[in-house]
mmCIF file of C-alpha atoms (C1' of nucleotides) in Angstrom:
data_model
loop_
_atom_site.group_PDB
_atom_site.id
_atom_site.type_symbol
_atom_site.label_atom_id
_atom_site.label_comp_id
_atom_site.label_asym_id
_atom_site.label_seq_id
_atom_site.Cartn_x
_atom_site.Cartn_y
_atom_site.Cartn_z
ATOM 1 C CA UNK P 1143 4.455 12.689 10.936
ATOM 2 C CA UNK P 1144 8.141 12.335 11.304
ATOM 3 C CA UNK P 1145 10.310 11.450 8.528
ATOM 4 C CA UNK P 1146 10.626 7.543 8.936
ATOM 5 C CA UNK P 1147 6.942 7.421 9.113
ATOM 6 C CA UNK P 1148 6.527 9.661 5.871
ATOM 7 C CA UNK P 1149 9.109 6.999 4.421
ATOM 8 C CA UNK P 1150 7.069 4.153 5.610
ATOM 9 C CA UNK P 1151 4.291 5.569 3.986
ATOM 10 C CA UNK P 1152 6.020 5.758 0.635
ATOM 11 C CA UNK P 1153 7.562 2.370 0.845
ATOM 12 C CA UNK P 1154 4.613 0.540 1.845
ATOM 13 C CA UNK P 1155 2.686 2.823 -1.373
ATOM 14 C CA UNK P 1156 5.078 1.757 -3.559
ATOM 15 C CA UNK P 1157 5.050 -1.953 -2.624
ATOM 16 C CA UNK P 1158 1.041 -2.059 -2.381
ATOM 17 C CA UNK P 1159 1.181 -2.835 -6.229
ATOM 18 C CA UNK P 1160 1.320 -5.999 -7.952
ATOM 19 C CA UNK P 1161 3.265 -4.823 -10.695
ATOM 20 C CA UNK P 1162 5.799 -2.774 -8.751
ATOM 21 C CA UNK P 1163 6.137 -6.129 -6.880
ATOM 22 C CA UNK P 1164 7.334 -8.491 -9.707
ATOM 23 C CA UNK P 1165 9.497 -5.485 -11.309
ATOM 24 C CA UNK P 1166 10.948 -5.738 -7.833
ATOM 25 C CA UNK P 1167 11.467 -9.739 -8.113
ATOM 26 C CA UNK P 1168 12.680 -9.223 -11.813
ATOM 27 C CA UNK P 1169 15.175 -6.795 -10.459
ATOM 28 C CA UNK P 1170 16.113 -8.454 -7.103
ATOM 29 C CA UNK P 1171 19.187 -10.594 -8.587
ATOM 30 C CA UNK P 1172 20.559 -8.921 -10.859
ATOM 31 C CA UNK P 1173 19.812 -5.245 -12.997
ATOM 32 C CA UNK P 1174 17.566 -4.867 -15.873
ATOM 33 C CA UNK P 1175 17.099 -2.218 -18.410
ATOM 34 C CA UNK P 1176 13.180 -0.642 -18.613
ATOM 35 C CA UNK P 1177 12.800 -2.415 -22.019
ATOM 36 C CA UNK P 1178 13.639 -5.397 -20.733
ATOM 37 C CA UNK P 1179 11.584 -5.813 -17.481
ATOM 38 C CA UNK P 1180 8.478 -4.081 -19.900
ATOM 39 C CA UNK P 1181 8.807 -7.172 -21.847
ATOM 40 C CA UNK P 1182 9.102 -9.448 -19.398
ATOM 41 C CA UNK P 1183 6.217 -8.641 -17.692
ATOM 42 C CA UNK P 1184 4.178 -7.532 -20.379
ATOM 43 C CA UNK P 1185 3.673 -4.113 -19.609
ATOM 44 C CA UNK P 1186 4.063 -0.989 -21.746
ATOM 45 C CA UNK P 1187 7.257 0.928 -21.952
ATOM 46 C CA UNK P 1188 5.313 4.382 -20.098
ATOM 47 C CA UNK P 1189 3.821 2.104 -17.325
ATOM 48 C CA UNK P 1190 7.148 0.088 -16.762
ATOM 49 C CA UNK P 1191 9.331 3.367 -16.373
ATOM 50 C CA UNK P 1192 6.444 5.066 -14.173
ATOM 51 C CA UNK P 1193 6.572 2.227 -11.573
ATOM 52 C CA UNK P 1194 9.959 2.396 -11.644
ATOM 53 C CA UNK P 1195 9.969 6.270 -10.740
ATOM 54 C CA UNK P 1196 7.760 5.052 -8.143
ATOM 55 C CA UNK P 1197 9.925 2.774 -6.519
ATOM 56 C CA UNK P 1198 13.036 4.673 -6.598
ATOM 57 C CA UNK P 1199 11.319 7.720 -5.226
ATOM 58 C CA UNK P 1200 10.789 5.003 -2.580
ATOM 59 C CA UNK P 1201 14.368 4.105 -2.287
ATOM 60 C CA UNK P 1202 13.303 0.577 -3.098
ATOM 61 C CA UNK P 1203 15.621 0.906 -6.392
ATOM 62 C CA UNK P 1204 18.486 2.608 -8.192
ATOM 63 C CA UNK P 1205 18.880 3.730 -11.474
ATOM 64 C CA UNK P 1206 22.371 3.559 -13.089
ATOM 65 C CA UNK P 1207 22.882 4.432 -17.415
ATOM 66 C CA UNK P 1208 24.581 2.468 -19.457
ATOM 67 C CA UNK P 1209 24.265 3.622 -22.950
ATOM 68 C CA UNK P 1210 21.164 4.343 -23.285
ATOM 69 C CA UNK P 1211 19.764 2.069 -21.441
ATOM 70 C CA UNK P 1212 18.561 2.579 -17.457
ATOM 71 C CA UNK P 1213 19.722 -0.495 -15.180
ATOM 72 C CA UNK P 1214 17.804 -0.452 -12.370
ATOM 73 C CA UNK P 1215 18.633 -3.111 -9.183
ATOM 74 C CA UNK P 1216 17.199 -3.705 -6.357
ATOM 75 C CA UNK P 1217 17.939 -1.355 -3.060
ATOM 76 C CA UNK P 1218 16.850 -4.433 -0.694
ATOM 77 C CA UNK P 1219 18.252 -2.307 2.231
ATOM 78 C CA UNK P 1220 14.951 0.337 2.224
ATOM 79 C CA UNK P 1221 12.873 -2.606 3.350
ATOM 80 C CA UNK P 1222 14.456 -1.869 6.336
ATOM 81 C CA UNK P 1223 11.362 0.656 7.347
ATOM 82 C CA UNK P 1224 8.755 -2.043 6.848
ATOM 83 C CA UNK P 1225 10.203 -5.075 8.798
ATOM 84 C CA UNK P 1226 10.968 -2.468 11.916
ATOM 85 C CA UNK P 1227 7.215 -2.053 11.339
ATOM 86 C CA UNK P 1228 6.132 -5.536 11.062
ATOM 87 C CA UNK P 1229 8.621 -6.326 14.480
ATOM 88 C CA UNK P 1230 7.197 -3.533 16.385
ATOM 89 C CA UNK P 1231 3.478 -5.152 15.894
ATOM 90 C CA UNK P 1232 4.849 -8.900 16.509
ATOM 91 C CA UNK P 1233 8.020 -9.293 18.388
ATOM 92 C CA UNK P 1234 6.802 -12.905 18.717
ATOM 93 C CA UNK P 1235 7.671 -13.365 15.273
ATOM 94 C CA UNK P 1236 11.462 -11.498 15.853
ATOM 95 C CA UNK P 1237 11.405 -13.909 18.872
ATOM 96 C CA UNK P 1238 10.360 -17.088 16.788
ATOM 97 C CA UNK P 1239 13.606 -16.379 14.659
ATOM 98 C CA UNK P 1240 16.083 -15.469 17.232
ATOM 99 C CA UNK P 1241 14.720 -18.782 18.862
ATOM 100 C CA UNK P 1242 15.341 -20.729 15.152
ATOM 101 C CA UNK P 1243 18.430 -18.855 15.045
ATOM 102 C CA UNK P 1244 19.767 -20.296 18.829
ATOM 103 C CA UNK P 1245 18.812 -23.582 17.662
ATOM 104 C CA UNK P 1246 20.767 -23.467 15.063
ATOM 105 C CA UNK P 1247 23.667 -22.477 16.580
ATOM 106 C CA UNK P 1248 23.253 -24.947 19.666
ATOM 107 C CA UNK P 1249 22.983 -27.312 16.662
ATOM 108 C CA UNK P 1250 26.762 -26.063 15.356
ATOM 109 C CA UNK P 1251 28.302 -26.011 18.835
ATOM 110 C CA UNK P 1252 27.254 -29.594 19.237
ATOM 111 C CA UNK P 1253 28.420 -31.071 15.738
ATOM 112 C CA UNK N 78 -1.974 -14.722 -8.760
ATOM 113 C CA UNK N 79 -1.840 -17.100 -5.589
ATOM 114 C CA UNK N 80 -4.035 -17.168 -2.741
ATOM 115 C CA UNK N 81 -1.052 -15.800 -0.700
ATOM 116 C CA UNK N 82 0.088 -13.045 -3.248
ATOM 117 C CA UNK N 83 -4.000 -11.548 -3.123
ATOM 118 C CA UNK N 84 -3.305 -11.743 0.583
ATOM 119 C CA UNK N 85 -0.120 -10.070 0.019
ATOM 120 C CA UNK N 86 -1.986 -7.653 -1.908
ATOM 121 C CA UNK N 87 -4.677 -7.063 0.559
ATOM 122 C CA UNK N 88 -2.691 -6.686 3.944
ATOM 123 C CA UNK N 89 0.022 -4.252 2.048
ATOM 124 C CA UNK N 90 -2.884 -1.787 0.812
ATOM 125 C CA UNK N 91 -4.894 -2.275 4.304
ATOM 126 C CA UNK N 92 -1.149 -1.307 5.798
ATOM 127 C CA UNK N 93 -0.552 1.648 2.762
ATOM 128 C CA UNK N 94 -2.404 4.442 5.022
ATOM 129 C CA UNK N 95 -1.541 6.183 7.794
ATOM 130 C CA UNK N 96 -4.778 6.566 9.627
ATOM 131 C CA UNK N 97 -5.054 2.426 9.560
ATOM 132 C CA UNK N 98 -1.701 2.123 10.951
ATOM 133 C CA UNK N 99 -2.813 4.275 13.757
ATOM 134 C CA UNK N 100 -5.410 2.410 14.080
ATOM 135 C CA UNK N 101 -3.632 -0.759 14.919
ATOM 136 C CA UNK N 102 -1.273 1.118 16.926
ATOM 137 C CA UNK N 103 -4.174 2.186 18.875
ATOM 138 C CA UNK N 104 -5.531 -1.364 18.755
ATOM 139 C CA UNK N 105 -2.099 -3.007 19.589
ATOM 140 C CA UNK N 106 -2.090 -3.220 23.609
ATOM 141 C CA UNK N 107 -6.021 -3.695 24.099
ATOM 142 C CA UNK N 108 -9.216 -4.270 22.172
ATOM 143 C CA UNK N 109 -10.909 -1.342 21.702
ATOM 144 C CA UNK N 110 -14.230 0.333 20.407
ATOM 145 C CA UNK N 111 -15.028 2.062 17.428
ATOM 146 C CA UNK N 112 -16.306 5.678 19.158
ATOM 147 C CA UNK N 113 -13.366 5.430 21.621
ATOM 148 C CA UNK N 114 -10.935 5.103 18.557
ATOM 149 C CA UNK N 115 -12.736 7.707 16.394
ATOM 150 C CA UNK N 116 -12.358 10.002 19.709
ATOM 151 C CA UNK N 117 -8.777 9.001 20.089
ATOM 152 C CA UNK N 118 -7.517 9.889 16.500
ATOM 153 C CA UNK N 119 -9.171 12.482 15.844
ATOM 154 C CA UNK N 120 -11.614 10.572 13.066
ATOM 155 C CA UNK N 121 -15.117 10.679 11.962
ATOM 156 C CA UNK N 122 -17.194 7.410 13.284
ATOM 157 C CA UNK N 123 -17.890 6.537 9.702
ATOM 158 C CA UNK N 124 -14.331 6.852 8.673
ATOM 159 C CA UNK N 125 -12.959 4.703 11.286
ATOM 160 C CA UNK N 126 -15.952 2.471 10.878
ATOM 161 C CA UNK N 127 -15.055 2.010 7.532
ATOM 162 C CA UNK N 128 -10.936 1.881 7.821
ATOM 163 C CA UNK N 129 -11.608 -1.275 10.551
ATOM 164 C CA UNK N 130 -13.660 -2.804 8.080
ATOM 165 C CA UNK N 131 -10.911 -2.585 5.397
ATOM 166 C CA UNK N 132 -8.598 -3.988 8.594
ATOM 167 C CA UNK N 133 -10.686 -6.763 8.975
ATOM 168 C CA UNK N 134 -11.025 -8.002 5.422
ATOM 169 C CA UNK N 135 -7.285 -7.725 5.202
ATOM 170 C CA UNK N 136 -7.231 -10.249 8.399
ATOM 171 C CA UNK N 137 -5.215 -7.214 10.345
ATOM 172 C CA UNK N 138 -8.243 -7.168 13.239
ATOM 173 C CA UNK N 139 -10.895 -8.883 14.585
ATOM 174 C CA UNK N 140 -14.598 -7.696 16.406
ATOM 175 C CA UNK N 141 -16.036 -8.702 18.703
ATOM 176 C CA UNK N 142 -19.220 -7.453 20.186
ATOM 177 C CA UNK N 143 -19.611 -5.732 24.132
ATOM 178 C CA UNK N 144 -22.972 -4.449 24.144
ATOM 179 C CA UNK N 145 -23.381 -1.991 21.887
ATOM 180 C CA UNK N 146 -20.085 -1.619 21.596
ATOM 181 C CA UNK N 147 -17.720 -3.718 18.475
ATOM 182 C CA UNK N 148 -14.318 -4.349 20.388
ATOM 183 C CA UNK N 149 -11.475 -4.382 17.486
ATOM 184 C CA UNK N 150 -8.536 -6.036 18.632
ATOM 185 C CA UNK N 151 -5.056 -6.742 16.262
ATOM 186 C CA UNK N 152 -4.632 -10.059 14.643
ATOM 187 C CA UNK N 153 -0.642 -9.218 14.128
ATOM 188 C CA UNK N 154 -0.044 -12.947 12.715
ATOM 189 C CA UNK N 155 -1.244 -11.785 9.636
ATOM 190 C CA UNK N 156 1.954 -9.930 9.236
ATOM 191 C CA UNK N 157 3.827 -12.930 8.688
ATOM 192 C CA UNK N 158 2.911 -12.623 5.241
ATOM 193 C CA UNK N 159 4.607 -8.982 4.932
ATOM 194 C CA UNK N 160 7.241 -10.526 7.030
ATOM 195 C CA UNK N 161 7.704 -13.503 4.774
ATOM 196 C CA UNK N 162 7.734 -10.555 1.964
ATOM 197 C CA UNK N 163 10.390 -8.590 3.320
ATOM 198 C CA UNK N 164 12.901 -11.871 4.283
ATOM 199 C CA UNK N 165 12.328 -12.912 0.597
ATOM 200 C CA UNK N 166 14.286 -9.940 -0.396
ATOM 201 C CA UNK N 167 16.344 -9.102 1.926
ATOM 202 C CA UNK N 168 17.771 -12.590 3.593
ATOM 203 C CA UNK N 169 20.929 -10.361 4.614
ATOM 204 C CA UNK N 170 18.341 -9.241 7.353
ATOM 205 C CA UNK N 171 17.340 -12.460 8.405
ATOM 206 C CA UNK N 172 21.291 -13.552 8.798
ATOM 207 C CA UNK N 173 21.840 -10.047 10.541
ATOM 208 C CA UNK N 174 19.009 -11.276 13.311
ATOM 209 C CA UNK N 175 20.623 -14.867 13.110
ATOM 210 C CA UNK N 176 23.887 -13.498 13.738
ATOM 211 C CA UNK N 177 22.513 -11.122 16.701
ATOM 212 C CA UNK N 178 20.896 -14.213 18.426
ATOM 213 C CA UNK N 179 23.726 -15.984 18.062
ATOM 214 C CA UNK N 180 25.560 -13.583 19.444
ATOM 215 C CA UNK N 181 23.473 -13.747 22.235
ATOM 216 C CA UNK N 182 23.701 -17.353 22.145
ATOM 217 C CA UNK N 183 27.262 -17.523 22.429
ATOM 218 C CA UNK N 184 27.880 -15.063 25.575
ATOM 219 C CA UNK N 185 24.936 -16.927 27.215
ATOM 220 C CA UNK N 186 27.332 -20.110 27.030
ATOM 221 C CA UNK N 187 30.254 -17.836 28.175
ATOM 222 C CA UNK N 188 28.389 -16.610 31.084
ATOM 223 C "C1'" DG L 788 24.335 15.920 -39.168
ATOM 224 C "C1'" DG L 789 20.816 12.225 -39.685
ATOM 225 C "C1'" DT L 790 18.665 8.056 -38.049
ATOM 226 C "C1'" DA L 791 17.540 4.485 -34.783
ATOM 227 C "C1'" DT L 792 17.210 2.906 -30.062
ATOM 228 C "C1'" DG L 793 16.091 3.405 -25.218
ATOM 229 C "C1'" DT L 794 13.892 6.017 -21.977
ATOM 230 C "C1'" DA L 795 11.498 9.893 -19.502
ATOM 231 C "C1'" DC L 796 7.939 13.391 -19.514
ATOM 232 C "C1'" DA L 797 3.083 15.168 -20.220
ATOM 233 C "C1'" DA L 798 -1.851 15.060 -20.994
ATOM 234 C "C1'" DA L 799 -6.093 12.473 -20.851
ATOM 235 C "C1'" DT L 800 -8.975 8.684 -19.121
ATOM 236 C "C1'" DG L 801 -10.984 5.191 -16.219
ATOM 237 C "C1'" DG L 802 -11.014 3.253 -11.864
ATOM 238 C "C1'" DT L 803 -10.168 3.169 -7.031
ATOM 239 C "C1'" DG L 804 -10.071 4.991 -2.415
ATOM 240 C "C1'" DG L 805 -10.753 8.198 1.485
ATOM 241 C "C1'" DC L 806 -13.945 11.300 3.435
ATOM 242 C "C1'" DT L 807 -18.519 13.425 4.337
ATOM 243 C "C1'" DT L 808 -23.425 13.239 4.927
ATOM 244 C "C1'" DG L 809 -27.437 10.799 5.759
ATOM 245 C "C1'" DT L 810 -29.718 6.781 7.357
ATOM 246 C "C1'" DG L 811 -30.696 2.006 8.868
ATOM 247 C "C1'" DT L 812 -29.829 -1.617 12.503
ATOM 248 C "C1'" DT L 813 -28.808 -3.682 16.791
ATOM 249 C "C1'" DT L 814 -28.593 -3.587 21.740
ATOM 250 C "C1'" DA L 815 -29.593 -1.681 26.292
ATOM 251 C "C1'" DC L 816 -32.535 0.695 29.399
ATOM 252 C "C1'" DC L 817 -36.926 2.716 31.033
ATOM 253 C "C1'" DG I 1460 -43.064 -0.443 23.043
ATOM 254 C "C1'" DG I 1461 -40.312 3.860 23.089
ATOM 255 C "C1'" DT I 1462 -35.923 6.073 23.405
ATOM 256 C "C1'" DA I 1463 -30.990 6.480 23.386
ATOM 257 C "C1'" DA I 1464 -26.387 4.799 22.290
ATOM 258 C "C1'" DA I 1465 -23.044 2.529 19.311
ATOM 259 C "C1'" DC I 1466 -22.138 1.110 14.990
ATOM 260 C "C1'" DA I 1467 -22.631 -0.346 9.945
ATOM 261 C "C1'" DC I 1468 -24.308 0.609 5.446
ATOM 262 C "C1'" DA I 1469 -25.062 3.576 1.251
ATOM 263 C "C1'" DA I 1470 -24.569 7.525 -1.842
ATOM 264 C "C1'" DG I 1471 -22.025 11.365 -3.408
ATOM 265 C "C1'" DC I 1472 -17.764 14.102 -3.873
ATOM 266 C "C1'" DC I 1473 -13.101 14.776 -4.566
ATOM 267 C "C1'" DA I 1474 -8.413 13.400 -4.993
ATOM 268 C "C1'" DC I 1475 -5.159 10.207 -6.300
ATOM 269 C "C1'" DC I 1476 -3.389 6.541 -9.146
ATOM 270 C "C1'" DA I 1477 -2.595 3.170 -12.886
ATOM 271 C "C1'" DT I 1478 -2.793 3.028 -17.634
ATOM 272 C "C1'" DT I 1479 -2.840 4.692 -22.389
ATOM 273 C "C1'" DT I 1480 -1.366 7.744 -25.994
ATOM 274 C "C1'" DG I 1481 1.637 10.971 -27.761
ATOM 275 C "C1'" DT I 1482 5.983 13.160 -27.665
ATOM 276 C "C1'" DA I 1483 10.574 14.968 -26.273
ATOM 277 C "C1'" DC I 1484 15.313 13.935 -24.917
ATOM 278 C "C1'" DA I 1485 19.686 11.469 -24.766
ATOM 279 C "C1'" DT I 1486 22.940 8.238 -26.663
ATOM 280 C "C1'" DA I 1487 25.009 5.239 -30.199
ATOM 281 C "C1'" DC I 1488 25.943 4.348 -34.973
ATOM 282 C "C1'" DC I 1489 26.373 5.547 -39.903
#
DNA sequence: GGTATGTACAAATGGTGGCTTGTGTTTACC
DNA sequence: GGTAAACACAAGCCACCATTTGTACATACC
C-alpha cells in the first residue's frame, strides 16, 4: 500500500465516526479547547481528547496550547485525500462542477 | 441523526477498508462476479461475498444476476454524499475547481 | 510550594467488524 | 431427478475500537 493510500485509510477511519464528525463541525470555524467541545457535545473529557488524537493522527486537526488549555482547529486541507478519491470514482461529478463553474463565469462575462 | 447523516455514516464505514475500496476499484470499469473478484484480490469467496454485501447496503454497488453468477457493478452517485461532505468543509476546494474551469473557460474564449 | 484547572495517558469493558469454516440455496446441465 | 457451479447465510474466533474509570502531568494562581 503506498503512503497516500495508508493516509486514505486513516482519514477515511477517522471520519467514519459520528462523533469525530461533529468535533470536526464544532472545530471547522473557529478553535476550541477539549473542555469545551466535551461539553458541547456531551461527551466525556477521556472520549473527547481520544477522538481528537484520532483525528490529528489523521491530519484532519491541529493542536496548539494556550495555557493550559489545547485549541484544536480544523486542518480542512487533509480532506484533500478523500475528494481525489471520490473524483477518481465519479469524474461526472468533477465534470458537473466545472460545468456549474463555466456557467457561472459565462454568466459574469455577460453581465 | 438525519436520514442523510446515517447515510453519511454508512457509505464512510463501507469506504473505511481497504479490501472494499479494491473492490470498487475492481468493480469501477465493468460489472463483475463474485469468484472472479475473490480470484482477482486475492480474497476468500465468503469474504468478498460478505464485503459486497456491506457495499450494497451502503448503496456503493448493485447485483445483478447472470446465471449463476451475481454481477456487482459501482453505483458511484452515492458518493455525492462524501462529496457533499468534503465541499462542506473545505469550500476553498470547490473555488480552487471553480477557478480551474474558469480558467479553462476563459482561454476557450481567447482561443 | 500548594492547590485548582485543563488535558493526556493507561487499564478494563462491551460492542463491532473482518476473517475462517461449514453449510444451505439457486441455477444450469446431463 | 441428480450433479456441479456460483453464491449467500450462519456460527465462531480474534482483533480492533469506542467508552468508562482512574490517574498522572502541565500550567496558572495564591
Amino acid at each position: 500500500m503506498t503512503a497516500a493510500a495508508a493516509d486514505l485509510d486513516v482519514v477515511l477511519k477517522a471520519l467514519a465516526d459520528p462523533n469525530r464528525r461533529l468535533i470536526l463541525r464544532a472545530v471547522r470555524s473557529s478553535p476550541r479547547a477539549v473542555g469545551d467541545l466535551a461539553k458541547g457535545l456531551s461527551l466525556s473529557q477521556q472520549v473527547t481528547s481520544h477522538h481528537l488524537r484520532v483525528l490529528r493522527e489523521a491530519g484532519l486537526v491541529h493542536a496548539e496550547r494556550d495555557g493550559t488549555r489545547h485549541l484544536f482547529a480544523l486542518r480542512a486541507d487533509t480532506l484533500d485525500v478523500v475528494a481525489d478519491f471520490v473524483e477518481s470514482f465519479w469524474p461526472k461529478r468533477l465534470a458537473a462542477l466545472k460545468s456549474a463553474a463555466e456557467h457561472t463565469a459565462r454568466k459574469r462575462r455577460r453581465g
